[in-house]
Short mmCIF file of C-alpha atoms in Angstrom, two decimals:
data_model
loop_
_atom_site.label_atom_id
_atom_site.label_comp_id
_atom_site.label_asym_id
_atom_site.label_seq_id
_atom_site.Cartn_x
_atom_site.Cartn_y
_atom_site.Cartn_z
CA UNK A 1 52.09 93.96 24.01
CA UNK A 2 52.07 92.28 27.00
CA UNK A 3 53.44 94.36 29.17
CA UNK A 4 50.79 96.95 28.05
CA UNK A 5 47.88 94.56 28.28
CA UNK A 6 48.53 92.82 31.54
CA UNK A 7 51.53 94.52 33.08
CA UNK A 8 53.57 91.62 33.37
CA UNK A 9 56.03 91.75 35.96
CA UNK A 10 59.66 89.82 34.75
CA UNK A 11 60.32 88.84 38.35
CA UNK A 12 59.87 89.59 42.28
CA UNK A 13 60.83 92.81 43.76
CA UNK A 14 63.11 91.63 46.49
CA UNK A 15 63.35 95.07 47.88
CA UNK A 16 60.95 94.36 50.68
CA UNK A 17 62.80 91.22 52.02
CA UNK A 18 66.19 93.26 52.55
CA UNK A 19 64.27 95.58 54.60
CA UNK A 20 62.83 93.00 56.36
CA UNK A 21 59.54 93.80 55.81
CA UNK A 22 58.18 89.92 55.56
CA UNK A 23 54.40 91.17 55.51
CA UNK A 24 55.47 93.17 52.12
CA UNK A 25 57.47 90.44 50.53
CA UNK A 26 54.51 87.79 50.87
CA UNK A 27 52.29 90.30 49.12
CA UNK A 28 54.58 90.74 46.78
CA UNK A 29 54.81 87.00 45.68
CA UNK A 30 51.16 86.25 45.49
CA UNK A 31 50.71 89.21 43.31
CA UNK A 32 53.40 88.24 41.41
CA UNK A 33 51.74 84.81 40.76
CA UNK A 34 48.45 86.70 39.66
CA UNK A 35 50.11 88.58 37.56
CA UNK A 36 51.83 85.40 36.02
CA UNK A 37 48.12 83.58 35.75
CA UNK A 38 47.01 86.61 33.89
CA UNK A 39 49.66 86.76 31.39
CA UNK A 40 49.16 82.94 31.23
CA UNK A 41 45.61 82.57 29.78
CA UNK A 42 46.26 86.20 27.89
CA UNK A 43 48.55 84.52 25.74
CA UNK A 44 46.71 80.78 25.83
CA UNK A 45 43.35 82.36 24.39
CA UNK A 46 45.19 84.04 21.74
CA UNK A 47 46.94 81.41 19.93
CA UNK A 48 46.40 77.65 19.34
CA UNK A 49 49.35 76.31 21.19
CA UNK A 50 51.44 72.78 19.88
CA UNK A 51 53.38 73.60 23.58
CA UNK A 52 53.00 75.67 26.04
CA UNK A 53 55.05 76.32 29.22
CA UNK A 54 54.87 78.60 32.44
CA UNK A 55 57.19 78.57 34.95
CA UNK A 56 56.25 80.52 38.85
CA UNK A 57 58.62 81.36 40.89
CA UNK A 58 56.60 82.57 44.08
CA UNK A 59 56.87 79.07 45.88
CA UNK A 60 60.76 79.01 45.43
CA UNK A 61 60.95 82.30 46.98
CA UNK A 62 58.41 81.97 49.99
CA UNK A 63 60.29 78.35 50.82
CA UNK A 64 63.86 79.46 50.54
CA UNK A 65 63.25 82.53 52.89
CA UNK A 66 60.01 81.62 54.86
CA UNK A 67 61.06 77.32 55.94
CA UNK A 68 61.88 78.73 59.46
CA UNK A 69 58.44 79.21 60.40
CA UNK A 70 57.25 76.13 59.35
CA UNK A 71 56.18 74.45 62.74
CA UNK A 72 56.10 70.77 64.36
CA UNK A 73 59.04 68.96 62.90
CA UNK A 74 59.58 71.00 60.20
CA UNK A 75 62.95 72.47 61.11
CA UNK A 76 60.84 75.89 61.86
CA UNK A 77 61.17 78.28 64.84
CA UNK A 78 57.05 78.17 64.98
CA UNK A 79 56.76 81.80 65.31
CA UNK A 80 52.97 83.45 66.84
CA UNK A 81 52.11 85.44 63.56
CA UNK A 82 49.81 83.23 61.89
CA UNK A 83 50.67 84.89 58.33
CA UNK A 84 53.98 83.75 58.79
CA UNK A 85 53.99 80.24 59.89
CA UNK A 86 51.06 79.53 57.02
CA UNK A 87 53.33 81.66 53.86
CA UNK A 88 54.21 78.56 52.47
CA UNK A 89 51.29 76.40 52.79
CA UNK A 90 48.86 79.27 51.27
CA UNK A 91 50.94 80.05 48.21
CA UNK A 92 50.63 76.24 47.57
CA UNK A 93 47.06 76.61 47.96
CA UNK A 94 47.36 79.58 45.43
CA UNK A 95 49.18 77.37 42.98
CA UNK A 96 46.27 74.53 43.22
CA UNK A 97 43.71 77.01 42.83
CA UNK A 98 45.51 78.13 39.74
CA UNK A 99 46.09 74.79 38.61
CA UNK A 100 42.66 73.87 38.88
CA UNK A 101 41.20 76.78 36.96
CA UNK A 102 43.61 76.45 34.06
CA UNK A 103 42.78 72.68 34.09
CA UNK A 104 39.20 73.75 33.10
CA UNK A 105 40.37 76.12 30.72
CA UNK A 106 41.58 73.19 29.07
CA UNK A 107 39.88 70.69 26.32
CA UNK A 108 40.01 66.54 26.56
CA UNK A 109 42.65 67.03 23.89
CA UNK A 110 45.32 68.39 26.19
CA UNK A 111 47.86 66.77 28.59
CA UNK A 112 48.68 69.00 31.33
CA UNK A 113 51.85 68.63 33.01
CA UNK A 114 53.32 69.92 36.30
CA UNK A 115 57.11 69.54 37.71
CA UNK A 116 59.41 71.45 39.53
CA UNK A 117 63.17 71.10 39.11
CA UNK A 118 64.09 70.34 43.00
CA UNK A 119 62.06 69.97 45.99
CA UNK A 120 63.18 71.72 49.41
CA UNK A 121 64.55 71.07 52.98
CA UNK A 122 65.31 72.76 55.83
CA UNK A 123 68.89 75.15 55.71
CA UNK A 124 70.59 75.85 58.69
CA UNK A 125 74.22 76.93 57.43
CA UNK A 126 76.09 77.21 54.23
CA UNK A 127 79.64 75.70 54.13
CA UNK A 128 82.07 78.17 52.88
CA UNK A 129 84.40 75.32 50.87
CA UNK A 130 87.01 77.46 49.47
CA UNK A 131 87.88 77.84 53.10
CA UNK A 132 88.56 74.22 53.72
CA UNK A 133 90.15 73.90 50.45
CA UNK A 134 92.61 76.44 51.48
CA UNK A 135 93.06 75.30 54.64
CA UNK A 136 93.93 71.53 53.31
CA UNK A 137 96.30 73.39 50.38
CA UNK A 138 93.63 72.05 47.20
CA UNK A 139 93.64 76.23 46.72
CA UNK A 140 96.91 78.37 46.98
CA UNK A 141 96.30 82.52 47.31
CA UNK A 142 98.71 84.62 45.41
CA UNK A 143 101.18 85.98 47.89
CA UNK A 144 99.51 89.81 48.03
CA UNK A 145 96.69 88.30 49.19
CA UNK A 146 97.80 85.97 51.73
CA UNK A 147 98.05 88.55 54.04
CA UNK A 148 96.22 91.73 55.68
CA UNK A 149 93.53 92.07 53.32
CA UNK A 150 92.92 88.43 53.60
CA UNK A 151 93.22 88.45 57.69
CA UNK A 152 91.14 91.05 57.43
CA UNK A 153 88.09 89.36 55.08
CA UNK A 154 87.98 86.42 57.40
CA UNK A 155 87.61 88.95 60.37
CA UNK A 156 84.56 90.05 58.37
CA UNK A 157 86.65 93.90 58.65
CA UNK A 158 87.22 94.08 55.17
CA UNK A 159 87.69 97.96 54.11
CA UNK A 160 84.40 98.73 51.54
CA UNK A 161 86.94 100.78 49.57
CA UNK A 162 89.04 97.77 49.07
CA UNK A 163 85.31 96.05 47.85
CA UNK A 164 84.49 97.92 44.99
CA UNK A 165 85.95 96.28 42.12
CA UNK A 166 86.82 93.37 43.75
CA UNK A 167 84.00 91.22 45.34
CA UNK A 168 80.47 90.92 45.00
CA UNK A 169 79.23 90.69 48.92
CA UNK A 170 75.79 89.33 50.13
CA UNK A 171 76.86 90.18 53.84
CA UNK A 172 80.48 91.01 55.57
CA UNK A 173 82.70 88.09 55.82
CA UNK A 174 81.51 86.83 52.33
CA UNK A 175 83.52 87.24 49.16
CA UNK A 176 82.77 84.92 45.86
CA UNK A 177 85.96 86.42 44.26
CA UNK A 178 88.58 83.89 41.91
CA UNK A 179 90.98 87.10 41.93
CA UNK A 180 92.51 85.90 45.04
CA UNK A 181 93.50 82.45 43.54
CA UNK A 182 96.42 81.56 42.42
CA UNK A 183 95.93 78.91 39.60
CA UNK A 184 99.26 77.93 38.74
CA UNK A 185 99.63 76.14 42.41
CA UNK A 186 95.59 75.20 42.64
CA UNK A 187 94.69 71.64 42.50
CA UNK A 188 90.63 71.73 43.04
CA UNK A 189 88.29 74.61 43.71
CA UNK A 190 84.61 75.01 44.08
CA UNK A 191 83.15 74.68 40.77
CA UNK A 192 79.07 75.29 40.69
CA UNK A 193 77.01 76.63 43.33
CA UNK A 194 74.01 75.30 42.00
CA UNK A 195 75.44 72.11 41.18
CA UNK A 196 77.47 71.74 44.28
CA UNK A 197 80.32 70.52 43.06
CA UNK A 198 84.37 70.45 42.40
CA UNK A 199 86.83 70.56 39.61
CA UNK A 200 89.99 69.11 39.13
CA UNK A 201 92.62 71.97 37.69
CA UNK A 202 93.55 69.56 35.01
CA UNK A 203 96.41 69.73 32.70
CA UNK A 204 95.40 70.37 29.41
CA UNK A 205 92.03 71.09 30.44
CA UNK A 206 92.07 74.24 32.35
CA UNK A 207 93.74 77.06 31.17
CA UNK A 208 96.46 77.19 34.01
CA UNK A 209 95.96 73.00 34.71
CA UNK A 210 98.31 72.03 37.05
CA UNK A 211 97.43 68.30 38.18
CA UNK A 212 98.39 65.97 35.46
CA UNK A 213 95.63 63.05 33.92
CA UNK A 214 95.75 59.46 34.84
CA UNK A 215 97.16 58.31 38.60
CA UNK A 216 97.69 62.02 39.93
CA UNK A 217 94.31 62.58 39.14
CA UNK A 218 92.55 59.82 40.31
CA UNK A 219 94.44 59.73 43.78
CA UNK A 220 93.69 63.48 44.17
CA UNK A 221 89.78 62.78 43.60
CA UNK A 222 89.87 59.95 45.97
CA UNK A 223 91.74 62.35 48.46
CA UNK A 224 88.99 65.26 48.21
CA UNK A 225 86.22 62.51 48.38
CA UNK A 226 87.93 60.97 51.51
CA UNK A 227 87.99 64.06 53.61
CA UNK A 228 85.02 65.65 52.47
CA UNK A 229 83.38 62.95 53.96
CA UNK A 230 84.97 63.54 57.21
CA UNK A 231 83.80 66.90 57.29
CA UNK A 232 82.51 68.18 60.53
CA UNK A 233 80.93 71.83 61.27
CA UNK A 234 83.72 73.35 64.06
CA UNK A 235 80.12 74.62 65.90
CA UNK A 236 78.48 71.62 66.64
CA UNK A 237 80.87 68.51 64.92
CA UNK A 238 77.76 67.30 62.85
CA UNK A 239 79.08 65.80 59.59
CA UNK A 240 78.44 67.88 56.69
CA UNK A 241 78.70 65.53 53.78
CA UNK A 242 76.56 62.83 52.93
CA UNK A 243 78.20 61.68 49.68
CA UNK A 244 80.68 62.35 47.19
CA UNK A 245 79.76 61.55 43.58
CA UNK A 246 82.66 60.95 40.81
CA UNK A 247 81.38 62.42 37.55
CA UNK A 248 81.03 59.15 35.98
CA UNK A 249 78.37 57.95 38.53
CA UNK A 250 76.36 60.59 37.38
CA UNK A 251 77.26 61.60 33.95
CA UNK A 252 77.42 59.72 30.46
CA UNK A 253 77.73 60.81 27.06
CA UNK A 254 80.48 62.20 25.07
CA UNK A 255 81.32 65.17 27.03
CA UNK A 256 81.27 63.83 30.28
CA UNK A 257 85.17 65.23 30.75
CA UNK A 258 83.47 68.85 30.78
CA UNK A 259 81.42 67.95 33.61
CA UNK A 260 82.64 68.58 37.00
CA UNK A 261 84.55 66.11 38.68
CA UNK A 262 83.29 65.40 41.83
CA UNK A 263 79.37 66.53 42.77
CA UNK A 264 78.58 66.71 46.63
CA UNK A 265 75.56 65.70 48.51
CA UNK A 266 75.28 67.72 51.97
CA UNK A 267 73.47 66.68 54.32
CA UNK A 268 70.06 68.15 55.60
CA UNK A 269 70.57 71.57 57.09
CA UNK A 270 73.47 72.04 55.15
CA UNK A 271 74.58 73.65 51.18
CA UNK A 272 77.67 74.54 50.00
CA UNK A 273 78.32 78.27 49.22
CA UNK A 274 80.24 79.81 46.89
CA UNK A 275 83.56 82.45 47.74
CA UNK A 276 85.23 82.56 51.14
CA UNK A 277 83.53 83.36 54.29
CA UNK A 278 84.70 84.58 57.99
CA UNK A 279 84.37 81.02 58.99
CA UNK A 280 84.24 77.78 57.68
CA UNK A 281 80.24 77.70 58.50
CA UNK A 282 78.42 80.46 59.06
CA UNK A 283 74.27 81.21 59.45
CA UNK A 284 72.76 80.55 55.80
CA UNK A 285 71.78 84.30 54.33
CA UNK A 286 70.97 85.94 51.13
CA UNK A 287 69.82 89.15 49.95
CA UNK A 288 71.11 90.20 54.13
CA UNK A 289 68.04 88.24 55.29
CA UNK A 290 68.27 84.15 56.59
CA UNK A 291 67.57 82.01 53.84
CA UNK A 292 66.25 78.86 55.81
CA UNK A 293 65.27 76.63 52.84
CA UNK A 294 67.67 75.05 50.21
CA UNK A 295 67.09 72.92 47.23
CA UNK A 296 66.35 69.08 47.58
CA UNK A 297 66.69 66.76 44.39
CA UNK A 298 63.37 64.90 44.81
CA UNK A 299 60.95 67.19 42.97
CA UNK A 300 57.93 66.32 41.76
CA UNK A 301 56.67 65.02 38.10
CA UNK A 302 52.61 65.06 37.43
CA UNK A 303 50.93 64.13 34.09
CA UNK A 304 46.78 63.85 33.17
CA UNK A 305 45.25 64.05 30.12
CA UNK A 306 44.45 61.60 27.19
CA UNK A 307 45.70 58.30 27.64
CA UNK A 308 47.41 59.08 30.96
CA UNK A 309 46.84 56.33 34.02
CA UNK A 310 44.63 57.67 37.14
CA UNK A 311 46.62 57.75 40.03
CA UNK A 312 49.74 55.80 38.70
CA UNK A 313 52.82 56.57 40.92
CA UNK A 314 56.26 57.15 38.82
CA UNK A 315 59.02 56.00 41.56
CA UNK A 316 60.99 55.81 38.97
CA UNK A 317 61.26 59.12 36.95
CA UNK A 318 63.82 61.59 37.29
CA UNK A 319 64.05 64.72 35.65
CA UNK A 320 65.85 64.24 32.49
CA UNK A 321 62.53 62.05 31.41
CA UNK A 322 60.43 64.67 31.28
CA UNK A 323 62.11 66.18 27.78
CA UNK A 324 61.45 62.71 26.06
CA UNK A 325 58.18 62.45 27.59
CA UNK A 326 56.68 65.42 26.44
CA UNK A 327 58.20 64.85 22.93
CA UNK A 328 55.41 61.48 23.22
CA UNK A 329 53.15 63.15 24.00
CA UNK A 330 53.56 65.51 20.91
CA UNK A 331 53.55 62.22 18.43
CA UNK A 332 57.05 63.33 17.63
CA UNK A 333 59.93 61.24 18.02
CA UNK A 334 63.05 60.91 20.39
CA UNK A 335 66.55 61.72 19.53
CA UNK A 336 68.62 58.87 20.39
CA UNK A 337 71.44 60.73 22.29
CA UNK A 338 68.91 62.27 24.36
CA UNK A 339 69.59 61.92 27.89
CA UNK A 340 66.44 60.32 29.64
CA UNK A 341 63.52 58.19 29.00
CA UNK A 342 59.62 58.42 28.24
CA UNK A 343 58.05 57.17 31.11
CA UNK A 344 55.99 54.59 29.98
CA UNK A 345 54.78 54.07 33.49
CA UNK A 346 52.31 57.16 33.21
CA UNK A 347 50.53 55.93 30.25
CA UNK A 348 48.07 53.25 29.84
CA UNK A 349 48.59 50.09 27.79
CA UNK A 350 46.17 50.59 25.22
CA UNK A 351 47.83 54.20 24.65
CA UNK A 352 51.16 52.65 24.36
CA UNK A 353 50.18 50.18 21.84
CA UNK A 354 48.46 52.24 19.26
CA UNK A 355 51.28 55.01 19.87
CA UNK A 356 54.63 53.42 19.67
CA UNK A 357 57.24 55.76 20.81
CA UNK A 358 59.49 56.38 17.64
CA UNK A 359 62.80 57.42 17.39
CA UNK A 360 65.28 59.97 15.61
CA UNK A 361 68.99 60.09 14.86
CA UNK A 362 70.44 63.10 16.86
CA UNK A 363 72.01 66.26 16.51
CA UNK A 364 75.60 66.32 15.51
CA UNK A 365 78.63 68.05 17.20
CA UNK A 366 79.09 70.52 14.29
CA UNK A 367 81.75 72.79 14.04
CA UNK A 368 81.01 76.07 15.45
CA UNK A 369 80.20 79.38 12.35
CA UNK A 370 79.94 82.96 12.95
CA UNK A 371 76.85 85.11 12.90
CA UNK A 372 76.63 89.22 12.45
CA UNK A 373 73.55 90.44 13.79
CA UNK A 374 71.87 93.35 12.10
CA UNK A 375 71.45 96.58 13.46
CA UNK A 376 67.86 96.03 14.26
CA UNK A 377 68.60 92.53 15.84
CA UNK A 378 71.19 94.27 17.99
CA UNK A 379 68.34 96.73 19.26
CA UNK A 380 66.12 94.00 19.92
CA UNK A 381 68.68 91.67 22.10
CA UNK A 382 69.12 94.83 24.03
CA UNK A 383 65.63 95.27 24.82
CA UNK A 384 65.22 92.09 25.71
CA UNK A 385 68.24 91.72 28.08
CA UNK A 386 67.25 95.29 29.44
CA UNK A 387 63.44 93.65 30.39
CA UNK A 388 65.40 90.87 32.31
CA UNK A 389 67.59 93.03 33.99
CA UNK A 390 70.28 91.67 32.36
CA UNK A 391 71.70 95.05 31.37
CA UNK A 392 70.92 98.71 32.36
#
């Protein structure tokens, strides 16, 4: 239905960008976002809505690949074509215009609310750190691939017949493959991309664990977190790590041992990439184009309607408040094991009096059941997955 009434569009066509064809791309996005708005207030003025959400995508797309031509100090190359050097300032002016009309689409009964999961900065290189975990023996490479094919991979000559199969490749000279590993003499390796971070090949943990629990463990995480610290690009000897988080200074809760071990903080200019590349740092890229913005954790966290302070300023909020917050808002009440907080500093004291924030027992760990889908809900999952391009 809504495909046929507004043509809604599941995501960008990136086509344009690996031709290089900038111009194409940008129109691309905006459209995209109109096409989002449209589908928005289709399905708004058709139902009365307990909860709503939209999520755009444009702005993530025009900062990772369009932060170069930012000017001033900026990190931007300040290029002459005026479309260019303004992409990411206009589609934030798109996304306040939009803002502002569904705002008045909206009745004094509504709370709107607007946050972003990250923020950006500038990206200069990605950090290929499978190569320095090789290099300082965290990762061992099964014997058959310790030599030619991997001489040639980091020569960025590796055979595309040898490819197929094997790798998924952005660009020559970078491989995100785990064939090459082998596990049974691998200590750490490169856990998350986008949670930049490590994990320990633990004993009893990991299918092929190798490093047992207690002191080996400990002395290898203070190891990894010593001399990723002292980290330096080969290039230009900047340091390339700004901090190295153990899981327990971020994580808590029951299942903080599934968590990865160690999360690092790069600093500006820098993110860590997944697979192996020619070199240890290389020009950031994706999609064969430079991809000169990268996520930043400080995003942003707005809030207006009933009962909400004017101009209140939340230093403290993060993003796991946001869940609990809107759950508040709904008059319904807060699991206890819920990670996060309702920000009480967004709401006025008269609101907070006459609506207490209540609580709930959580959900329990229960043991995991089977579940045969029907023929019919078989069709449908396919459908689905076949509208996110999920499957062919």
């Amino acid at each position: 239905e809504l495909m046929s009434r507004v043509g809604y569009r599941m995501e960008v066509d990136l086509r344009s960008l690996v031709k290089g064809e900038e111009h194409q791309f940008l129109k691309g996005l905006s459209e995209a976002t109109e096409n989002r708005e449209k589908a928005l207030f289709y399905l708004l003025e058709r139902s009365e809505w307990d909860f709503f959400i939209a999520v755009f995508e444009a702005l993530d797309l025009a900062q990772h690949f369009f932060w170069r031509y930012l000017g001033g100090n900026d990190g931007g190359h300040g290029p002459s074509d005026p479309k260019l050097r303004q992409a990411i300032r206009d589609h934030y002016k798109e996304m306040d215009a939009l803002l502002g009309r569904l705002f008045e689409s909206l009745d004094d009964r509504c709370a709107l609310l607007v946050y972003s999961d990250h923020g950006f900065r500038p990206l200069r290189k990605d950090v290929f750190l499978y190569n320095w975990l090789e290099e300082r023996g965290f990762v061992q490479l099964k014997r058959n691939w310790e030599g030619v094919k991997v001489r040639a991979l980091k020569a960025r000559a590796f055979p595309m017949r040898w490819v197929k199969g094997l790798f998924l490749k952005d660009h020559l000279g970078h491989s995100h493959s785990v064939a090459a590993i082998d596990w049974t003499k691998t200590k750490a390796y490169f856990f998350s991309l986008s949670g930049q971070s490590i994990r320990v090949n633990l004993k009893g943990r990991e299918a092929e664990g190798v490093v047992e629990r207690g002191v080996d463990y400990e002395r290898l995480c203070e190891r990894l977190r010593k001399e990723l610290s002292e980290l330096r690009d080969p290039e230009t000897h900047e340091l390339v790590v700004e901090k190295v988080y153990t899981r327990e200074e971020i994580y808590k809760g029951d299942f903080v041992e599934n968590g990865p071990d160690l999360v690092v903080e790069t600093r500006e200019g820098f993110g860590l990439q997944e697979g192996f590349g020619a070199e240890l740092t290389m020009e950031a890229r994706q999609f064969q184009t430079p991809r000169s913005g990268d996520h930043h954790r400080e995003g942003i966290f707005m809030l207006m309607g009933p009962g909400i302070r004017k101009g209140a300023e939340l230093k403290s909020a993060e993003i796991i408040d946001i869940a609990p917050t809107i759950l508040y808002l709904m008059g319904l009440p807060v699991p206890r094991d819920m990670d996060g907080k309702v920000v009480q500093g967004a709401f006025e004291e008269h609101y907070l009096e006459t609506n207490p924030i209540e609580f709930c027992e959580g959900t329990k760990q229960g043991e995991e059941g089977e579940y045969e889908y029907s023929e019919e809900e078989r069709e449908e999952m396919e459908r689905r997955l076949k509208a996110l391009k999920y499957m062919e």
